[in-house]
């Protein structure tokens, strides 16, 4: 994951999500890649990046239909691997599968972007030919999904006009209050520092707040974290 993010940060072409999709397309035996944002209710309709028009069209189709592998992966928190859309008994989403086949897609692999219970987005891989991913390809795809999760949360730390191209450059969340809150979460949840920081960012993303505001609430004991659907409660520490 670190290697992927470093490669993307060093590239100057396109936005970070577009770079990640391009790197994923080059590294894996797939025909198209897309990253879309998700909510607790399913697809948000926001496609951060796609390698081609067909990949973007399929993401938008899942939003319109309310069904498909990205919604299933995000809802379950597990990858959805559909190596052959034409296989008998494989149809899980009749309308989406028909549209995907009509577009020439034969296999779909969807990877959830989640931190704890908070749904951030999904990384979708499309392929023109049927067949499963190898173990090595699956491991690489999971690494790209982790990188995409970190990227989305990093981008959330910037304003709407944002330094999108600089979102991965340099240290992030250097404020003392964020570091203090991160340390408190490691004790509260029994997790590592990296995961604690991701929890902070994910909650900020889900609630439309800045990371520093959420961190201040944790430090002031107005907010404690758990593994429920929202990722946190308004209850302070006892």
Coordinates of N, CA and C in Angstrom, one line a residue:
X1 N 0.8 -1.2 0.0 CA 0.0 0.0 0.0 C 0.9 1.3 0.0
X2 N 1.9 1.3 0.8 CA 2.8 2.4 0.9 C 3.5 2.6 -0.4
X3 N 3.9 1.5 -1.1 CA 4.5 1.6 -2.4 C 3.6 2.2 -3.4
X4 N 2.3 1.8 -3.4 CA 1.3 2.4 -4.3 C 1.1 3.9 -4.1
X5 N 1.0 4.3 -2.9 CA 0.7 5.7 -2.6 C 2.0 6.5 -2.9
X6 N 3.2 6.0 -2.7 CA 4.4 6.7 -3.1 C 4.5 6.9 -4.6
X7 N 4.1 5.9 -5.4 CA 4.1 6.0 -6.8 C 3.1 7.0 -7.3
X8 N 2.0 7.0 -6.7 CA 0.9 8.0 -7.1 C 1.3 9.4 -6.8
X9 N 2.0 9.6 -5.6 CA 2.4 10.9 -5.2 C 3.5 11.5 -6.1
X10 N 4.3 10.6 -6.6 CA 5.4 11.1 -7.5 C 4.9 11.4 -8.9
X11 N 3.8 10.9 -9.3 CA 3.2 11.2 -10.6 C 2.5 12.5 -10.6
X12 N 2.7 13.3 -11.7 CA 2.1 14.6 -11.8 C 0.9 14.7 -12.7
X13 N 0.5 13.5 -13.3 CA -0.6 13.5 -14.3 C -1.9 13.1 -13.6
X14 N -2.9 14.0 -13.7 CA -4.2 13.6 -13.2 C -4.4 13.8 -11.7
X15 N -5.6 13.5 -11.3 CA -5.9 13.6 -9.8 C -5.4 12.3 -9.2
X16 N -5.2 12.3 -7.9 CA -4.7 11.1 -7.2 C -5.6 9.9 -7.5
X17 N -7.0 10.0 -7.4 CA -7.8 8.8 -7.7 C -7.6 8.3 -9.1
X18 N -7.5 9.2 -10.1 CA -7.2 8.8 -11.5 C -5.9 8.1 -11.6
X19 N -4.9 8.6 -10.9 CA -3.6 7.9 -10.9 C -3.7 6.5 -10.3
X20 N -4.4 6.4 -9.2 CA -4.5 5.1 -8.6 C -5.2 4.1 -9.6
X21 N -6.3 4.5 -10.2 CA -7.0 3.7 -11.2 C -6.1 3.3 -12.3
X22 N -5.3 4.2 -12.8 CA -4.4 3.9 -13.9 C -3.3 2.9 -13.5
X23 N -2.7 3.1 -12.2 CA -1.7 2.1 -11.7 C -2.3 0.8 -11.5
X24 N -3.6 0.7 -11.0 CA -4.3 -0.6 -10.8 C -4.5 -1.3 -12.1
X25 N -4.9 -0.5 -13.1 CA -5.1 -1.1 -14.5 C -3.9 -1.7 -15.0
X26 N -2.7 -1.0 -14.8 CA -1.5 -1.5 -15.3 C -0.9 -2.7 -14.6
X27 N -1.3 -2.8 -13.3 CA -0.7 -3.8 -12.5 C -1.5 -5.1 -12.5
X28 N -2.8 -5.1 -12.9 CA -3.7 -6.2 -12.8 C -4.2 -6.6 -14.1
X29 N -4.6 -7.9 -14.4 CA -5.1 -8.3 -15.6 C -6.6 -8.0 -15.7
X30 N -7.0 -6.7 -15.8 CA -8.3 -6.2 -15.9 C -8.5 -5.2 -17.0
X31 N -9.7 -5.0 -17.4 CA -9.9 -4.1 -18.6 C -10.4 -2.7 -18.1
X32 N -10.8 -2.5 -16.9 CA -11.3 -1.2 -16.4 C -11.3 -1.2 -14.9
X33 N -11.1 0.0 -14.4 CA -11.0 0.2 -12.9 C -11.8 1.5 -12.6
X34 N -12.5 1.5 -11.5 CA -13.2 2.7 -11.0 C -13.2 2.8 -9.5
X35 N -13.2 4.0 -9.0 CA -13.4 4.2 -7.5 C -14.6 5.1 -7.3
X36 N -15.5 4.6 -6.5 CA -16.8 5.4 -6.3 C -17.0 5.5 -4.8
X37 N -17.6 6.6 -4.4 CA -17.9 6.8 -3.0 C -19.2 6.1 -2.6
X38 N -19.3 5.7 -1.3 CA -20.5 5.0 -0.8 C -21.0 5.7 0.4
X39 N -22.3 5.4 0.7 CA -22.9 5.9 2.0 C -23.5 4.6 2.7
X40 N -24.0 4.8 3.8 CA -24.6 3.7 4.6 C -25.8 3.2 3.8
X41 N -26.4 4.0 2.9 CA -27.6 3.5 2.1 C -27.2 2.9 0.8
X42 N -25.9 2.9 0.4 CA -25.5 2.4 -0.9 C -24.7 3.4 -1.7
X43 N -24.6 3.2 -3.0 CA -23.9 4.1 -3.8 C -24.3 5.6 -3.7
X44 N -23.3 6.5 -3.6 CA -23.6 7.9 -3.5 C -23.9 8.6 -4.8
X45 N -23.5 7.9 -5.9 CA -23.6 8.5 -7.2 C -22.3 9.3 -7.6
X46 N -21.3 9.4 -6.7 CA -20.1 10.1 -7.0 C -19.0 9.1 -7.4
X47 N -18.5 9.2 -8.6 CA -17.5 8.4 -9.1 C -16.2 9.2 -9.1
X48 N -15.3 8.9 -8.2 CA -14.0 9.7 -8.1 C -13.2 9.6 -9.3
X49 N -13.1 8.4 -9.9 CA -12.2 8.2 -11.1 C -12.6 6.9 -11.7
X50 N -12.4 6.9 -13.0 CA -12.6 5.6 -13.8 C -11.6 5.7 -15.0
X51 N -11.2 4.5 -15.4 CA -10.2 4.4 -16.4 C -10.7 4.6 -17.8
X52 N -12.0 4.4 -18.0 CA -12.7 4.6 -19.3 C -14.2 4.9 -19.1
X53 N -14.8 5.2 -20.2 CA -16.2 5.5 -20.2 C -17.1 4.4 -19.7
X54 N -16.7 3.2 -20.1 CA -17.5 2.0 -19.8 C -17.5 1.8 -18.2
X55 N -16.3 1.9 -17.6 CA -16.2 1.7 -16.2 C -17.0 2.7 -15.5
X56 N -17.0 4.0 -15.9 CA -17.8 5.0 -15.3 C -19.3 4.8 -15.5
X57 N -19.7 4.3 -16.7 CA -21.1 4.0 -17.0 C -21.6 2.9 -16.1
X58 N -20.8 1.9 -15.8 CA -21.2 0.8 -15.0 C -21.4 1.3 -13.5
X59 N -20.5 2.2 -13.1 CA -20.7 2.7 -11.7 C -22.0 3.5 -11.6
X60 N -22.2 4.3 -12.6 CA -23.4 5.2 -12.6 C -24.7 4.3 -12.7
X61 N -24.6 3.2 -13.4 CA -25.7 2.3 -13.5 C -26.0 1.6 -12.2
X62 N -25.0 1.3 -11.4 CA -25.3 0.7 -10.1 C -26.0 1.7 -9.2
X63 N -25.6 3.0 -9.3 CA -26.3 4.0 -8.5 C -27.7 4.1 -9.0
X64 N -28.0 4.1 -10.3 CA -29.4 4.3 -10.8 C -30.2 3.1 -10.4
X65 N -29.7 1.8 -10.5 CA -30.5 0.6 -10.2 C -30.5 0.3 -8.7
X66 N -29.6 0.8 -7.9 CA -29.5 0.5 -6.5 C -29.1 -1.0 -6.3
X67 N -28.4 -1.6 -7.2 CA -28.0 -3.0 -7.1 C -26.6 -3.1 -7.8
X68 N -25.9 -4.2 -7.5 CA -24.7 -4.4 -8.2 C -23.6 -4.8 -7.2
X69 N -22.4 -5.2 -7.7 CA -21.3 -5.7 -6.8 C -20.8 -4.6 -5.9
X70 N -20.8 -3.4 -6.3 CA -20.2 -2.3 -5.4 C -21.1 -2.2 -4.2
X71 N -22.4 -2.1 -4.3 CA -23.3 -2.0 -3.2 C -23.2 -3.2 -2.3
X72 N -23.1 -4.4 -2.9 CA -22.9 -5.7 -2.1 C -21.6 -5.7 -1.3
X73 N -20.5 -5.3 -2.0 CA -19.2 -5.3 -1.3 C -19.2 -4.3 -0.2
X74 N -19.7 -3.1 -0.4 CA -19.8 -2.1 0.6 C -20.6 -2.5 1.8
X75 N -21.8 -3.1 1.5 CA -22.7 -3.4 2.6 C -22.2 -4.6 3.4
X76 N -21.5 -5.5 2.8 CA -21.0 -6.7 3.5 C -19.7 -6.5 4.2
X77 N -18.9 -5.5 3.6 CA -17.6 -5.3 4.1 C -16.6 -6.3 3.5
X78 N -17.0 -7.1 2.6 CA -16.2 -8.2 2.0 C -16.1 -8.0 0.5
X79 N -15.0 -8.4 -0.1 CA -14.9 -8.4 -1.6 C -16.0 -9.2 -2.3
X80 N -16.5 -8.8 -3.4 CA -17.5 -9.5 -4.2 C -16.7 -9.9 -5.5
X81 N -16.5 -11.2 -5.6 CA -15.7 -11.7 -6.8 C -16.7 -12.4 -7.7
X82 N -16.9 -11.9 -8.9 CA -17.8 -12.5 -9.9 C -17.0 -12.8 -11.1
X83 N -16.4 -14.0 -11.2 CA -15.4 -14.3 -12.3 C -16.1 -14.6 -13.6
X84 N -17.4 -14.9 -13.6 CA -18.0 -15.2 -14.9 C -19.5 -14.9 -14.8
X85 N -19.8 -13.7 -15.4 CA -21.2 -13.3 -15.4 C -22.2 -14.1 -16.2
X86 N -21.6 -14.9 -17.1 CA -22.4 -15.7 -18.0 C -22.7 -17.1 -17.4
X87 N -22.1 -17.5 -16.3 CA -22.2 -18.8 -15.7 C -23.7 -19.0 -15.2
X88 N -24.2 -20.2 -15.4 CA -25.5 -20.5 -14.9 C -25.6 -20.4 -13.4
X89 N -26.6 -19.7 -13.0 CA -26.8 -19.5 -11.5 C -26.0 -18.4 -10.9
X90 N -25.2 -17.7 -11.7 CA -24.3 -16.7 -11.2 C -25.0 -15.3 -11.0
X91 N -26.1 -15.2 -11.7 CA -26.8 -13.9 -11.7 C -27.3 -13.5 -10.3
X92 N -26.8 -12.4 -9.8 CA -27.2 -11.9 -8.5 C -28.0 -10.7 -8.6
X93 N -27.7 -9.9 -9.7 CA -28.4 -8.6 -9.9 C -28.8 -8.6 -11.4
X94 N -30.1 -9.1 -11.6 CA -30.5 -9.4 -13.0 C -30.4 -8.2 -13.9
X95 N -30.8 -7.0 -13.5 CA -30.8 -5.8 -14.3 C -29.3 -5.4 -14.6
X96 N -28.5 -5.3 -13.5 CA -27.2 -4.9 -13.7 C -26.4 -5.9 -14.5
X97 N -26.5 -7.2 -14.2 CA -25.8 -8.2 -14.9 C -26.0 -8.1 -16.4
X98 N -27.3 -7.9 -16.8 CA -27.7 -7.8 -18.2 C -27.0 -6.7 -18.9
X99 N -27.0 -5.5 -18.2 CA -26.4 -4.3 -18.7 C -24.9 -4.5 -18.8
X100 N -24.2 -5.1 -17.9 CA -22.8 -5.4 -17.9 C -22.4 -6.3 -19.0
X101 N -23.2 -7.3 -19.2 CA -22.9 -8.3 -20.3 C -23.1 -7.6 -21.7
X102 N -24.1 -6.7 -21.8 CA -24.3 -6.0 -23.0 C -23.2 -5.0 -23.3
X103 N -22.5 -4.6 -22.3 CA -21.4 -3.7 -22.4 C -20.1 -4.4 -22.7
X104 N -20.1 -5.8 -22.7 CA -19.0 -6.5 -23.0 C -18.2 -7.0 -21.8
X105 N -18.7 -6.8 -20.6 CA -18.0 -7.1 -19.4 C -18.4 -8.6 -19.0
X106 N -17.3 -9.4 -18.7 CA -17.6 -10.8 -18.4 C -17.2 -11.1 -16.9
X107 N -16.4 -10.3 -16.3 CA -16.1 -10.6 -14.9 C -16.0 -9.2 -14.1
X108 N -16.4 -9.3 -12.8 CA -16.3 -8.1 -12.0 C -15.8 -8.5 -10.6
X109 N -14.9 -7.6 -10.1 CA -14.4 -7.8 -8.8 C -14.5 -6.5 -8.0
X110 N -15.2 -6.5 -6.9 CA -15.5 -5.3 -6.2 C -14.9 -5.4 -4.8
X111 N -14.2 -4.3 -4.4 CA -13.5 -4.4 -3.1 C -13.9 -3.2 -2.2
X112 N -14.5 -3.4 -1.0 CA -15.0 -2.3 -0.2 C -13.9 -1.5 0.4
X113 N -14.1 -0.2 0.5 CA -13.2 0.7 1.1 C -13.9 1.1 2.4
X114 N -13.5 0.5 3.5 CA -14.2 0.7 4.8 C -13.1 0.9 5.9
X115 N -13.5 1.6 7.0 CA -12.7 1.7 8.2 C -13.7 1.4 9.3
X116 N -13.5 0.2 9.9 CA -14.4 -0.2 11.0 C -15.8 -0.4 10.3
X117 N -16.8 0.2 10.9 CA -18.2 0.1 10.4 C -18.5 1.2 9.3
X118 N -17.6 2.1 9.1 CA -17.9 3.3 8.2 C -17.5 2.9 6.8
X119 N -18.5 3.1 5.9 CA -18.4 2.8 4.5 C -17.9 4.0 3.8
X120 N -16.7 3.9 3.2 CA -16.1 5.0 2.5 C -16.3 5.0 1.0
X121 N -16.1 3.8 0.4 CA -16.3 3.7 -1.0 C -16.1 2.3 -1.5
X122 N -15.8 2.1 -2.8 CA -15.5 0.8 -3.4 C -14.6 1.0 -4.5
X123 N -13.7 0.0 -4.7 CA -12.8 -0.2 -5.8 C -13.4 -1.3 -6.7
X124 N -13.8 -1.0 -7.9 CA -14.4 -2.0 -8.8 C -13.4 -2.2 -10.0
X125 N -13.2 -3.5 -10.2 CA -12.4 -4.0 -11.4 C -13.3 -4.7 -12.4
X126 N -13.1 -4.4 -13.6 CA -13.9 -5.0 -14.7 C -13.0 -5.7 -15.7
X127 N -13.5 -6.8 -16.2 CA -12.7 -7.5 -17.2 C -13.5 -8.0 -18.4
X128 N -12.9 -8.0 -19.6 CA -13.7 -8.4 -20.8 C -13.7 -9.9 -20.9
X129 N -12.9 -10.6 -20.2 CA -12.8 -12.1 -20.3 C -13.2 -12.7 -18.9
X130 N -13.8 -13.9 -18.9 CA -14.2 -14.5 -17.7 C -13.0 -15.2 -17.1
X131 N -13.0 -15.4 -15.8 CA -11.9 -16.1 -15.1 C -11.6 -15.4 -13.7
X132 N -11.2 -16.2 -12.7 CA -10.9 -15.6 -11.4 C -9.6 -14.9 -11.4
X133 N -9.4 -14.1 -10.4 CA -8.1 -13.5 -10.1 C -7.2 -14.6 -9.4
X134 N -5.9 -14.6 -9.8 CA -5.0 -15.4 -9.1 C -4.8 -14.9 -7.6
X135 N -4.2 -15.8 -6.8 CA -3.9 -15.4 -5.4 C -3.1 -14.1 -5.4
X136 N -2.1 -14.0 -6.3 CA -1.2 -12.8 -6.3 C -2.0 -11.6 -6.8
X137 N -2.8 -11.8 -7.8 CA -3.6 -10.7 -8.3 C -4.6 -10.2 -7.2
X138 N -5.2 -11.1 -6.5 CA -6.1 -10.8 -5.4 C -5.4 -10.0 -4.3
X139 N -4.2 -10.4 -3.9 CA -3.4 -9.7 -2.9 C -3.1 -8.3 -3.4
X140 N -2.7 -8.1 -4.7 CA -2.4 -6.8 -5.2 C -3.7 -5.9 -5.2
X141 N -4.8 -6.5 -5.6 CA -6.1 -5.8 -5.6 C -6.5 -5.3 -4.2
X142 N -6.2 -6.1 -3.2 CA -6.5 -5.7 -1.8 C -5.6 -4.6 -1.4
X143 N -4.4 -4.6 -1.9 CA -3.4 -3.5 -1.5 C -3.9 -2.2 -2.2
X144 N -4.4 -2.3 -3.4 CA -4.9 -1.1 -4.1 C -6.2 -0.6 -3.4
X145 N -7.0 -1.5 -2.8 CA -8.2 -1.1 -2.1 C -7.8 -0.4 -0.8
X146 N -6.8 -0.9 -0.1 CA -6.3 -0.2 1.1 C -5.7 1.2 0.7
X147 N -5.0 1.3 -0.3 CA -4.5 2.6 -0.8 C -5.6 3.5 -1.1
X148 N -6.6 3.0 -1.8 CA -7.7 3.9 -2.2 C -8.5 4.4 -0.9
X149 N -8.6 3.6 0.1 CA -9.2 4.0 1.3 C -8.5 5.1 2.0
X150 N -7.2 5.0 2.1 CA -6.3 6.0 2.7 C -6.4 7.3 1.8
X151 N -6.4 7.1 0.5 CA -6.5 8.3 -0.4 C -7.7 9.1 -0.2
X152 N -8.9 8.4 -0.2 CA -10.2 9.1 -0.1 C -10.2 9.9 1.2
X153 N -9.7 9.3 2.3 CA -9.7 10.0 3.6 C -8.7 11.1 3.6
X154 N -7.6 11.0 3.0 CA -6.6 12.1 2.9 C -7.2 13.3 2.1
X155 N -7.9 13.0 1.0 CA -8.5 14.0 0.2 C -9.5 14.8 1.0
X156 N -10.2 14.1 1.8 CA -11.3 14.7 2.6 C -10.7 15.8 3.5
X157 N -9.4 15.7 3.8 CA -8.8 16.7 4.7 C -8.6 18.0 4.0
X158 N -8.7 18.1 2.7 CA -8.5 19.3 2.0 C -9.8 20.0 1.6
X159 N -9.8 21.3 1.4 CA -11.0 22.0 1.1 C -11.5 21.6 -0.3
X160 N -12.7 22.1 -0.6 CA -13.4 21.7 -1.8 C -12.7 22.2 -3.1
X161 N -11.9 23.2 -3.0 CA -11.1 23.6 -4.1 C -9.8 23.0 -4.2
X162 N -9.6 22.2 -3.2 CA -8.5 21.5 -2.9 C -7.2 21.2 -3.5
X163 N -6.2 21.0 -2.8 CA -5.0 20.6 -3.4 C -5.0 19.2 -3.7
X164 N -5.9 18.8 -4.7 CA -6.0 17.4 -5.0 C -4.7 16.8 -5.4
X165 N -3.9 17.4 -6.2 CA -2.7 16.9 -6.7 C -1.7 16.8 -5.6
X166 N -1.9 17.6 -4.5 CA -0.9 17.6 -3.4 C -1.4 16.9 -2.2
X167 N -2.6 16.2 -2.3 CA -3.2 15.6 -1.2 C -2.4 14.5 -0.5
X168 N -1.5 13.9 -1.3 CA -0.7 12.8 -0.8 C 0.7 13.2 -0.5
X169 N 1.0 14.5 -0.7 CA 2.4 15.0 -0.5 C 2.6 15.4 1.0
X170 N 3.7 15.0 1.6 CA 4.1 15.5 2.9 C 3.2 14.9 4.0
X171 N 3.6 15.2 5.3 CA 2.8 14.7 6.4 C 1.4 15.2 6.5
X172 N 0.5 14.4 6.9 CA -0.9 14.7 7.0 C -1.3 14.7 8.5
X173 N -2.2 15.6 8.8 CA -2.7 15.7 10.2 C -1.6 15.9 11.2
X174 N -0.8 16.9 11.0 CA 0.3 17.2 11.9 C -0.1 17.9 13.2
X175 N -1.4 18.3 13.3 CA -1.8 19.0 14.4 C -1.7 18.2 15.7
X176 N -1.3 18.8 16.8 CA -1.1 18.1 18.0 C -2.4 17.5 18.5
X177 N -3.5 18.1 18.3 CA -4.8 17.6 18.8 C -5.1 16.2 18.1
X178 N -4.8 16.1 16.8 CA -5.0 14.9 16.1 C -4.2 13.8 16.6
X179 N -2.9 14.1 16.9 CA -2.0 13.1 17.4 C -2.5 12.6 18.8
X180 N -3.0 13.6 19.6 CA -3.4 13.2 20.9 C -4.7 12.4 20.9
X181 N -5.6 12.7 20.0 CA -6.8 11.9 19.8 C -6.5 10.5 19.3
X182 N -5.5 10.4 18.4 CA -5.1 9.1 17.8 C -4.6 8.2 19.0
X183 N -3.8 8.8 19.8 CA -3.2 8.1 21.0 C -4.3 7.6 21.9
X184 N -5.3 8.4 22.1 CA -6.4 8.0 23.0 C -7.2 6.9 22.4
X185 N -7.4 6.9 21.0 CA -8.2 5.8 20.4 C -7.4 4.5 20.4
X186 N -6.1 4.5 20.4 CA -5.4 3.3 20.5 C -5.6 2.6 21.8
X187 N -5.8 3.4 22.9 CA -6.1 2.8 24.2 C -7.6 2.4 24.3
X188 N -8.4 3.3 23.8 CA -9.9 3.0 23.9 C -10.3 1.8 23.1
X189 N -9.7 1.6 21.9 CA -10.1 0.5 21.0 C -9.1 -0.7 21.0
X190 N -8.0 -0.5 21.6 CA -7.0 -1.5 21.5 C -6.4 -1.8 20.1
X191 N -6.2 -0.7 19.4 CA -5.7 -0.8 18.0 C -4.4 0.0 17.8
X192 N -3.8 -0.2 16.6 CA -2.6 0.5 16.4 C -2.8 2.0 16.0
X193 N -1.7 2.8 15.9 CA -1.8 4.2 15.6 C -2.3 4.4 14.2
X194 N -1.9 3.6 13.3 CA -2.3 3.8 11.9 C -3.8 3.6 11.8
X195 N -4.4 2.6 12.4 CA -5.8 2.3 12.3 C -6.6 3.4 13.1
X196 N -6.0 3.8 14.2 CA -6.7 4.9 15.0 C -6.9 6.2 14.1
X197 N -5.8 6.5 13.4 CA -5.9 7.7 12.6 C -6.9 7.5 11.4
X198 N -7.0 6.3 10.9 CA -8.0 6.0 9.8 C -9.4 6.1 10.4
X199 N -9.6 5.7 11.6 CA -10.9 5.8 12.3 C -11.3 7.2 12.4
X200 N -10.4 8.1 12.8 CA -10.7 9.5 12.9 C -11.1 10.1 11.6
X201 N -10.3 9.8 10.5 CA -10.6 10.3 9.2 C -11.9 9.8 8.7
X202 N -12.1 8.5 8.9 CA -13.4 7.9 8.4 C -14.6 8.6 9.0
X203 N -14.5 8.8 10.3 CA -15.7 9.4 11.0 C -15.9 10.9 10.5
X204 N -14.8 11.6 10.3 CA -14.8 12.9 9.8 C -15.5 12.9 8.4
X205 N -15.1 12.0 7.6 CA -15.6 11.8 6.2 C -17.1 11.6 6.3
X206 N -17.5 10.6 7.1 CA -18.9 10.2 7.2 C -19.8 11.3 7.7
X207 N -19.3 12.2 8.6 CA -20.1 13.2 9.2 C -19.9 14.6 8.6
X208 N -19.1 14.7 7.6 CA -18.9 16.0 7.0 C -18.1 17.0 7.8
X209 N -17.3 16.5 8.7 CA -16.5 17.4 9.6 C -15.0 17.3 9.2
X210 N -14.2 18.2 9.7 CA -12.8 18.1 9.6 C -12.2 17.2 10.6
X211 N -11.1 16.6 10.3 CA -10.4 15.7 11.2 C -10.1 16.4 12.5
X212 N -9.7 17.6 12.5 CA -9.3 18.3 13.7 C -10.5 18.6 14.6
X213 N -11.6 18.8 14.0 CA -12.8 19.0 14.8 C -13.2 17.7 15.6
X214 N -13.2 16.6 14.8 CA -13.5 15.3 15.4 C -12.4 15.0 16.5
X215 N -11.2 15.2 16.2 CA -10.1 15.0 17.2 C -10.3 15.8 18.5
X216 N -10.7 17.0 18.3 CA -11.0 17.9 19.5 C -12.1 17.3 20.3
X217 N -13.1 16.7 19.7 CA -14.2 16.1 20.4 C -13.8 14.9 21.2
X218 N -12.8 14.1 20.6 CA -12.3 13.0 21.3 C -11.4 13.4 22.5
X219 N -10.6 14.4 22.3 CA -9.7 14.8 23.3 C -10.5 15.4 24.5
X220 N -11.6 16.1 24.2 CA -12.4 16.7 25.2 C -13.5 15.7 25.8
X221 N -13.4 14.5 25.3 CA -14.2 13.4 25.8 C -15.7 13.6 25.5
X222 N -16.0 14.3 24.4 CA -17.4 14.4 24.0 C -17.7 13.3 23.0
X223 N -16.7 12.6 22.5 CA -16.9 11.6 21.5 C -16.1 10.3 21.8
X224 N -16.7 9.2 21.8 CA -15.9 7.9 22.0 C -16.3 7.0 20.8
X225 N -15.3 6.2 20.5 CA -15.5 5.3 19.3 C -15.9 3.9 19.6
X226 N -16.6 3.3 18.7 CA -17.0 1.9 18.9 C -17.1 1.3 17.5
X227 N -17.7 0.1 17.4 CA -17.8 -0.6 16.1 C -19.3 -0.6 15.6
X228 N -20.1 0.4 16.0 CA -21.5 0.4 15.5 C -21.5 1.0 14.1
X229 N -22.6 1.2 13.5 CA -22.7 1.6 12.1 C -22.1 2.9 11.8
X230 N -22.2 3.9 12.7 CA -21.6 5.2 12.5 C -20.1 5.2 12.9
X231 N -19.7 4.3 13.7 CA -18.3 4.2 14.1 C -18.0 4.9 15.4
X232 N -18.9 5.7 15.9 CA -18.7 6.4 17.2 C -20.0 6.7 17.8
X233 N -20.0 7.1 19.1 CA -21.1 7.6 19.8 C -20.9 9.0 20.4
X234 N -21.9 9.6 20.7 CA -21.7 11.0 21.3 C -21.4 10.9 22.8
X235 N -21.3 9.7 23.3 CA -21.1 9.5 24.7 C -19.6 9.7 25.0
X236 N -19.3 10.5 26.0 CA -17.9 10.7 26.4 C -17.4 9.5 27.2
X237 N -16.1 9.5 27.5 CA -15.5 8.5 28.3 C -16.0 8.6 29.7
X238 N -16.1 7.5 30.3 CA -16.5 7.5 31.8 C -15.2 7.6 32.6

